[in-house]
Amino acid sequence: MGPAHRPDVLVAGGGAAGVAAAVGAARAGARVVLLERQGFLGGMATAALVGTVCGLYVRSATRPGTWAVGGFARELAERLAASSDTVPVRWREGLQFLPYAPLAFRRLCDEVLLEAGVETWLHATVLGVARDGRRIAQVRACGWDREVVFEPGAVVDTTGTAWVSACAGAPLREEGPHQAPAWVFAVAGLPPVDPLSLKLGLGVGVRRGIESGRLPDALRAVSVVPGSHLEGRCYLKLGLVGTLAGEPLAVAEREREARALAGMLVEHLRTEVEGFQHVAVTDMAAQVGVRTGRRPVGRATLREEDVLQARRAADEVAAGAWPIEHWGDAPEPVLRHLPEGRTYGIGAGTLEAADVDGLFVAGRMLSADDGAVGSARVIGTCLATGYAAGTLAEAAASGRDRPGVLAALKRLQVVHAE
């Protein structure tokens, strides 16, 4: 195996939260190693072709473009907009989001980690964790084709599955029924119509196919990803009816199902729906879009009422602005809004594992109840909580003054506190 690697901070998981955590720790002065099991970065933002960054802007029907986040989250969003050649889109009820090109997101993740001096290990999977009392002493990983040992000063778990936390014996919050996952795929050869006409034409074609028995009812929850329609191309999102069972094979089974359904849909459009005879699939997600899952129990918990009442946190280091979003069997989610023009505070305690010292979490793994995570899991908020978790991890590894770190994070990231 060779000698152990001894980074100040080890980040496991290279999604939006993990990349932000690695940058946050590195900018604070840490030697950082990031492990990612895929051969590319971005997590759900790239592997699942999400296509929209939510949680960047304060909801407002009269003042569009008001940032809900500051610091690295805003910085990355502005660079992503430039590299994707996109602008914020106004959706409904005063909500806004930023469309992006998934390939641009991948490249930008590479760039920001290189700029920060982060040592990035792709094709790297955590195998196990050893503790010394309350602290993680060692993390074993498979780096491509061999075992590697790390002895970090602090760890940030942004795996999305709480895998490192589970290996470390941290108590986990096992969620109730998961939100319905999604499958995204790109198509080209669409008729030259505006986005609304495309949405209506797709909806009518699918409904008639289901009513005639040519399409399964599972395709009822297909929709156009907002902001993705451009020059005869768009992303389609297929909501997978039902939820993910808590079994290791469940995700793979849903992915096989989704690929088959996407093929059925495109063949039906080509042969049965006027104007769609040239449509073809040009890309498919590498992974089903899993929205929620188990999470470590933190020193504090973000709760549904904190979001809906736009409460501040005494130790807040990030802010959230997206409504509580629940995806079921319909093409659109059920949204429950916080007050217009407001954000809520996310405290440092929600990013720290309760029973394992030096273990931090972020993104959709922050310590939150089932309602609150439906808001905090969106990409914009993941960037903010990730950066905070990485900065806190560096402080824990180096022994920096905690009150000063909390104050600096709040000044940097919480730009709309009331």
Coordinates of C-alpha atoms in Angstrom, one line a residue:
M1 CA 0.0 0.0 0.0
G2 CA 2.9 2.4 0.6
P3 CA 3.1 5.1 3.3
A4 CA -0.1 6.9 4.4
H5 CA -1.1 10.2 2.9
R6 CA -1.7 12.9 5.5
P7 CA -3.8 15.7 4.2
D8 CA -5.1 18.3 6.6
V9 CA -8.6 17.8 5.1
L10 CA -10.0 14.8 3.2
V11 CA -13.2 15.4 1.2
A12 CA -15.1 12.3 0.1
G13 CA -17.4 13.0 -2.8
G14 CA -16.8 15.4 -5.7
G15 CA -20.3 16.8 -6.3
A16 CA -21.2 20.5 -5.9
A17 CA -20.9 20.3 -2.1
G18 CA -17.7 18.4 -2.2
V19 CA -16.0 20.7 -4.7
A20 CA -17.1 23.7 -2.7
A21 CA -15.8 22.0 0.5
A22 CA -12.4 21.3 -1.0
V23 CA -12.1 24.9 -2.3
G24 CA -13.2 26.3 1.1
A25 CA -10.6 24.2 3.0
A26 CA -7.9 25.0 0.5
R27 CA -8.5 28.7 0.5
A28 CA -8.3 28.6 4.3
G29 CA -4.8 27.2 4.0
A30 CA -5.3 23.4 4.2
R31 CA -3.7 20.7 2.2
V32 CA -6.7 19.0 0.7
V33 CA -7.4 15.7 -0.9
L34 CA -10.7 15.1 -2.7
L35 CA -11.9 11.5 -3.5
E36 CA -14.5 11.0 -6.3
R37 CA -15.8 7.6 -7.4
Q38 CA -16.7 8.7 -10.9
G39 CA -14.2 9.7 -13.6
F40 CA -15.5 13.3 -13.5
L41 CA -16.7 15.9 -11.0
G42 CA -20.0 17.5 -10.4
G43 CA -22.1 14.7 -8.8
M44 CA -25.8 14.9 -9.6
A45 CA -25.2 18.2 -11.4
T46 CA -23.3 16.4 -14.1
A47 CA -23.9 12.6 -13.7
A48 CA -27.7 13.1 -13.5
L49 CA -27.8 16.1 -16.0
V50 CA -29.8 18.2 -13.6
G51 CA -29.4 21.3 -15.8
T52 CA -30.5 24.0 -13.4
V53 CA -28.9 25.6 -10.4
C54 CA -31.6 26.5 -7.9
G55 CA -31.2 28.3 -4.6
L56 CA -29.1 31.2 -5.9
Y57 CA -31.7 33.9 -5.9
V58 CA -34.2 35.3 -3.4
R59 CA -37.8 34.7 -4.5
S60 CA -39.4 37.9 -5.6
A61 CA -42.0 38.9 -8.2
T62 CA -40.8 42.5 -8.3
R63 CA -37.0 42.4 -7.7
P64 CA -35.5 39.7 -10.0
G65 CA -31.8 38.9 -9.7
T66 CA -31.3 39.4 -6.0
W67 CA -28.6 37.0 -4.8
A68 CA -29.4 34.7 -1.9
V69 CA -25.8 33.5 -1.7
G70 CA -22.4 35.1 -1.6
G71 CA -18.8 34.0 -1.7
F72 CA -17.8 30.9 -3.6
A73 CA -21.4 29.9 -4.5
R74 CA -22.0 33.2 -6.3
E75 CA -18.5 33.1 -7.8
L76 CA -19.0 29.7 -9.3
A77 CA -22.5 30.5 -10.5
E78 CA -21.2 33.6 -12.4
R79 CA -18.5 31.6 -14.0
L80 CA -20.9 28.8 -14.9
A81 CA -23.3 31.2 -16.5
A82 CA -20.5 32.7 -18.6
S83 CA -19.1 29.3 -19.7
S84 CA -22.6 27.9 -20.4
D85 CA -23.8 31.2 -22.2
T86 CA -26.9 31.2 -20.0
V87 CA -28.8 33.8 -17.9
P88 CA -31.2 33.3 -15.0
V89 CA -34.7 32.2 -15.9
R90 CA -37.8 33.4 -14.1
W91 CA -40.0 30.4 -13.4
R92 CA -43.1 30.8 -11.3
E93 CA -44.2 32.6 -8.1
G94 CA -41.1 34.7 -8.2
L95 CA -38.6 31.9 -8.4
Q96 CA -35.5 32.0 -10.5
F97 CA -32.8 29.5 -11.4
L98 CA -29.7 29.3 -13.6
P99 CA -29.7 26.9 -16.5
Y100 CA -26.3 25.5 -17.4
A101 CA -24.5 23.1 -19.7
P102 CA -23.5 19.9 -17.8
L103 CA -20.2 19.7 -19.6
A104 CA -19.4 23.3 -18.7
F105 CA -20.1 22.3 -15.0
R106 CA -17.6 19.4 -15.3
R107 CA -14.9 21.6 -16.7
L108 CA -15.5 24.4 -14.2
C109 CA -15.1 21.9 -11.3
D110 CA -11.8 20.8 -12.7
E111 CA -10.7 24.4 -13.0
V112 CA -11.6 25.6 -9.5
L113 CA -9.9 22.6 -7.8
L114 CA -6.7 23.1 -9.8
E115 CA -6.8 26.8 -9.0
A116 CA -7.2 26.0 -5.3
G117 CA -4.4 23.5 -5.3
V118 CA -6.6 20.5 -4.3
E119 CA -5.2 17.0 -4.9
T120 CA -8.1 15.3 -6.8
W121 CA -8.4 11.6 -7.0
L122 CA -10.9 10.4 -9.5
H123 CA -12.0 6.7 -9.7
A124 CA -11.4 6.6 -5.9
T125 CA -13.8 4.8 -3.5
V126 CA -13.7 4.8 0.3
L127 CA -13.4 1.2 1.6
G128 CA -13.4 1.7 5.3
V129 CA -12.7 4.0 8.3
A130 CA -10.8 3.5 11.5
R131 CA -11.4 5.7 14.6
D132 CA -9.2 6.6 17.5
G133 CA -11.8 7.3 20.2
R134 CA -14.2 10.0 18.8
R135 CA -11.9 11.0 15.9
I136 CA -11.3 9.5 12.5
A137 CA -7.8 8.2 12.5
Q138 CA -7.6 6.5 9.1
V139 CA -9.6 6.3 5.8
R140 CA -8.9 3.4 3.4
A141 CA -9.7 3.9 -0.2
C142 CA -9.3 2.2 -3.6
G143 CA -7.6 4.6 -5.9
W144 CA -8.2 3.1 -9.4
D145 CA -6.5 -0.3 -8.9
R146 CA -4.9 -0.3 -5.5
E147 CA -5.5 0.5 -1.8
V148 CA -4.5 3.8 -0.5
V149 CA -4.5 5.0 3.2
F150 CA -5.2 8.5 4.4
E151 CA -4.6 9.9 7.8
P152 CA -6.5 13.2 7.7
G153 CA -6.8 16.0 10.2
A154 CA -10.5 16.3 9.4
V155 CA -13.0 14.7 7.0
V156 CA -15.9 16.1 5.0
D157 CA -18.4 13.5 3.9
T158 CA -20.2 14.7 0.7
T159 CA -20.7 11.3 -0.8
G160 CA -24.5 11.8 -1.0
T161 CA -25.0 8.4 0.6
A162 CA -23.5 9.1 4.1
W163 CA -21.1 6.3 3.3
V164 CA -18.1 7.7 5.2
S165 CA -20.2 8.6 8.1
A166 CA -21.7 5.1 8.2
C167 CA -18.2 3.6 8.1
A168 CA -17.2 5.9 11.0
G169 CA -20.1 4.7 13.1
A170 CA -21.8 8.1 13.1
P171 CA -25.5 7.9 13.9
L172 CA -27.7 8.3 10.8
R173 CA -31.1 9.6 10.2
E174 CA -32.9 7.0 8.0
E175 CA -35.3 9.0 6.0
G176 CA -39.0 8.0 5.4
P177 CA -40.2 7.4 1.8
H178 CA -37.6 8.9 -0.6
Q179 CA -38.7 11.5 -3.1
A180 CA -39.3 10.2 -6.6
P181 CA -36.0 10.1 -8.5
A182 CA -35.6 11.5 -12.0
W183 CA -34.0 10.4 -15.3
V184 CA -32.8 13.1 -17.7
F185 CA -31.8 12.7 -21.3
A186 CA -31.1 15.0 -24.2
V187 CA -32.9 15.0 -27.5
A188 CA -32.3 16.8 -30.8
G189 CA -34.3 17.2 -34.0
L190 CA -37.3 18.8 -32.3
P191 CA -39.8 20.9 -34.4
P192 CA -39.0 24.6 -34.7
V193 CA -41.5 25.8 -32.1
D194 CA -41.3 28.0 -29.0
P195 CA -40.9 26.3 -25.5
L196 CA -44.6 26.5 -24.6
S197 CA -45.6 24.9 -27.9
L198 CA -43.0 22.2 -27.4
K199 CA -44.3 21.5 -23.9
L200 CA -47.9 21.3 -25.1
G201 CA -47.1 19.1 -28.1
L202 CA -45.0 16.7 -26.0
G203 CA -47.8 16.6 -23.4
V204 CA -50.5 15.8 -26.0
G205 CA -48.4 13.2 -27.7
V206 CA -47.6 11.4 -24.5
R207 CA -51.2 11.5 -23.2
R208 CA -52.6 10.1 -26.4
G209 CA -49.9 7.4 -26.4
I210 CA -50.9 6.4 -22.9
E211 CA -54.6 6.5 -23.7
S212 CA -54.2 4.3 -26.8
G213 CA -52.0 1.8 -24.9
R214 CA -48.9 2.4 -27.0
L215 CA -47.1 4.0 -24.0
P216 CA -47.0 2.8 -20.4
D217 CA -48.5 5.0 -17.8
A218 CA -45.0 5.5 -16.2
L219 CA -44.3 8.0 -19.0
R220 CA -47.0 10.4 -17.7
A221 CA -44.4 12.3 -15.6
V222 CA -42.2 13.4 -18.5
S223 CA -41.4 17.1 -18.9
V224 CA -39.0 19.5 -20.6
V225 CA -36.3 20.8 -18.3
P226 CA -37.0 24.5 -17.9
G227 CA -34.5 26.7 -19.8
S228 CA -33.0 23.8 -21.8
H229 CA -34.9 24.3 -25.1
L230 CA -32.5 25.8 -27.7
E231 CA -32.3 25.4 -31.5
G232 CA -34.2 22.1 -31.8
R233 CA -32.6 20.6 -28.7
C234 CA -33.6 20.2 -25.1
Y235 CA -33.4 18.0 -22.0
L236 CA -36.3 15.8 -21.0
K237 CA -36.9 14.8 -17.4
L238 CA -38.7 11.6 -16.7
G239 CA -40.0 11.4 -13.1
L240 CA -39.8 7.7 -12.1
V241 CA -43.1 6.8 -10.5
G242 CA -42.7 5.5 -7.0
T243 CA -39.7 5.8 -4.7
L244 CA -36.3 4.1 -4.4
A245 CA -36.3 1.1 -2.1
G246 CA -33.5 0.9 0.4
E247 CA -31.7 -1.9 -1.4
P248 CA -28.3 -1.8 -3.1
L249 CA -29.8 -2.9 -6.4
A250 CA -32.7 -0.5 -6.4
V251 CA -30.9 2.4 -8.2
A252 CA -29.5 0.1 -11.0
E253 CA -33.0 -1.3 -11.5
R254 CA -34.5 2.1 -11.8
E255 CA -31.8 3.2 -14.3
R256 CA -32.5 0.2 -16.5
E257 CA -36.2 1.0 -16.4
A258 CA -35.5 4.6 -17.2
R259 CA -33.4 3.9 -20.3
A260 CA -36.1 1.6 -21.6
L261 CA -38.8 4.2 -21.0
A262 CA -36.8 6.9 -22.7
G263 CA -36.4 4.6 -25.8
M264 CA -40.1 3.9 -25.9
L265 CA -40.9 7.6 -25.7
V266 CA -38.6 8.7 -28.5
E267 CA -39.8 5.9 -30.8
H268 CA -43.4 6.9 -30.2
L269 CA -42.7 10.6 -30.9
R270 CA -40.9 9.7 -34.1
T271 CA -43.6 7.4 -35.5
E272 CA -46.8 8.7 -34.0
V273 CA -46.6 12.4 -33.3
E274 CA -46.6 15.0 -36.1
G275 CA -43.6 17.2 -36.2
F276 CA -41.4 14.9 -34.1
Q277 CA -40.3 12.5 -36.8
H278 CA -36.6 13.6 -36.6
V279 CA -36.3 13.5 -32.8
A280 CA -33.3 11.5 -31.5
V281 CA -31.6 10.9 -28.2
T282 CA -28.2 12.6 -28.1
D283 CA -27.2 12.0 -24.4
M284 CA -28.4 10.2 -21.3
A285 CA -27.6 10.7 -17.7
A286 CA -24.9 8.5 -16.2
Q287 CA -26.9 8.1 -13.1
V288 CA -30.5 8.4 -11.9
G289 CA -31.2 11.7 -10.1
V290 CA -31.5 10.7 -6.5
R291 CA -32.9 13.6 -4.5
T292 CA -32.7 12.5 -0.9
G293 CA -31.4 9.7 1.3
R294 CA -30.0 9.0 4.7
R295 CA -28.1 11.7 6.6
P296 CA -25.8 11.9 9.6
V297 CA -27.3 13.3 12.8
G298 CA -25.6 16.6 13.5
R299 CA -24.9 18.7 16.5
A300 CA -28.0 20.7 15.4
T301 CA -30.9 20.0 13.0
L302 CA -32.4 22.2 10.3
R303 CA -36.2 21.8 10.6
E304 CA -39.1 22.4 8.2
E305 CA -40.4 25.3 10.3
D306 CA -37.0 27.0 10.2
V307 CA -37.2 27.1 6.4
L308 CA -40.9 28.1 6.1
Q309 CA -40.6 30.8 8.7
A310 CA -37.2 32.0 7.4
R311 CA -35.5 31.7 10.7
R312 CA -32.0 32.8 11.3
A313 CA -29.4 30.6 13.1
A314 CA -27.2 31.9 15.9
D315 CA -24.2 30.1 14.3
E316 CA -25.2 30.6 10.7
V317 CA -22.6 30.1 8.0
A318 CA -24.8 29.8 4.9
A319 CA -28.3 30.7 3.8
G320 CA -31.1 28.9 1.9
A321 CA -33.7 30.5 -0.3
W322 CA -35.4 27.7 -2.3
P323 CA -38.9 26.5 -1.2
I324 CA -39.4 23.0 0.3
E325 CA -39.8 20.9 -2.8
H326 CA -41.4 17.5 -2.9
W327 CA -41.3 15.3 -6.1
G328 CA -43.9 12.6 -6.3
D329 CA -45.6 11.0 -9.3
A330 CA -46.5 14.2 -11.1
P331 CA -44.3 16.0 -13.7
E332 CA -44.1 19.1 -11.4
P333 CA -43.1 19.2 -7.7
V334 CA -45.2 20.4 -4.8
L335 CA -43.7 23.6 -3.5
R336 CA -44.0 25.2 -0.1
H337 CA -42.5 28.7 0.0
L338 CA -40.8 30.7 2.7
P339 CA -41.8 34.4 2.7
E340 CA -41.1 36.3 -0.4
G341 CA -37.8 38.2 -0.3
R342 CA -36.5 36.2 2.6
T343 CA -33.8 33.6 3.3
Y344 CA -33.2 31.2 6.2
G345 CA -30.0 30.6 8.1
I346 CA -28.1 27.3 8.1
G347 CA -26.0 26.9 11.3
A348 CA -22.6 25.3 11.6
G349 CA -24.0 22.7 13.9
T350 CA -26.0 21.2 11.0
L351 CA -22.7 20.5 9.2
E352 CA -21.0 18.7 12.1
A353 CA -21.6 15.0 12.9
A354 CA -22.9 14.7 16.5
D355 CA -20.7 11.8 17.8
V356 CA -17.6 11.9 15.6
D357 CA -15.1 14.8 16.1
G358 CA -13.7 16.3 13.0
L359 CA -16.3 14.9 10.7
F360 CA -18.3 17.4 8.7
V361 CA -21.1 17.0 6.1
A362 CA -22.8 19.2 3.5
G363 CA -25.2 19.3 0.6
R364 CA -28.1 17.0 0.8
M365 CA -26.4 15.3 3.7
L366 CA -26.6 18.2 6.2
S367 CA -28.4 17.4 9.4
A368 CA -32.0 18.3 8.4
D369 CA -35.5 16.8 8.8
D370 CA -37.3 15.4 5.8
G371 CA -39.0 18.6 5.0
A372 CA -36.0 21.0 5.3
V373 CA -33.7 18.8 3.2
G374 CA -36.2 19.3 0.3
S375 CA -35.1 22.9 0.2
A376 CA -31.4 22.7 1.3
R377 CA -30.5 19.9 -1.2
V378 CA -30.6 22.2 -4.3
I379 CA -27.3 22.9 -6.0
G380 CA -27.0 26.6 -5.0
T381 CA -27.4 25.8 -1.4
C382 CA -25.1 22.8 -1.6
L383 CA -22.3 25.1 -2.9
A384 CA -22.8 27.3 0.2
T385 CA -23.0 24.6 2.8
G386 CA -20.1 22.8 1.1
Y387 CA -17.8 25.8 1.3
A388 CA -18.8 26.3 4.9
A389 CA -18.1 22.7 5.8
G390 CA -14.7 22.7 4.2
T391 CA -13.7 25.9 6.0
L392 CA -14.9 24.5 9.3
A393 CA -13.0 21.3 8.6
E394 CA -9.8 23.3 8.1
A395 CA -10.4 25.1 11.3
A396 CA -10.8 21.9 13.2
A397 CA -7.6 20.4 11.7
S398 CA -5.5 23.5 12.4
G399 CA -7.0 24.6 15.7
R400 CA -8.1 28.0 14.4
D401 CA -10.3 30.2 16.5
R402 CA -13.9 28.9 15.9
P403 CA -15.8 32.1 16.7
G404 CA -13.6 34.0 14.2
V405 CA -14.2 31.4 11.5
L406 CA -18.0 31.5 12.0
A407 CA -18.0 35.3 11.8
A408 CA -16.0 35.3 8.6
L409 CA -18.2 32.7 7.0
K410 CA -21.3 34.6 7.8
R411 CA -19.9 37.9 6.4
L412 CA -18.8 36.1 3.2
Q413 CA -21.8 33.9 2.5
V414 CA -24.9 35.3 4.2
V415 CA -25.7 38.4 2.1
H416 CA -29.5 38.7 2.8
A417 CA -29.9 38.3 6.5
E418 CA -32.9 40.2 7.9

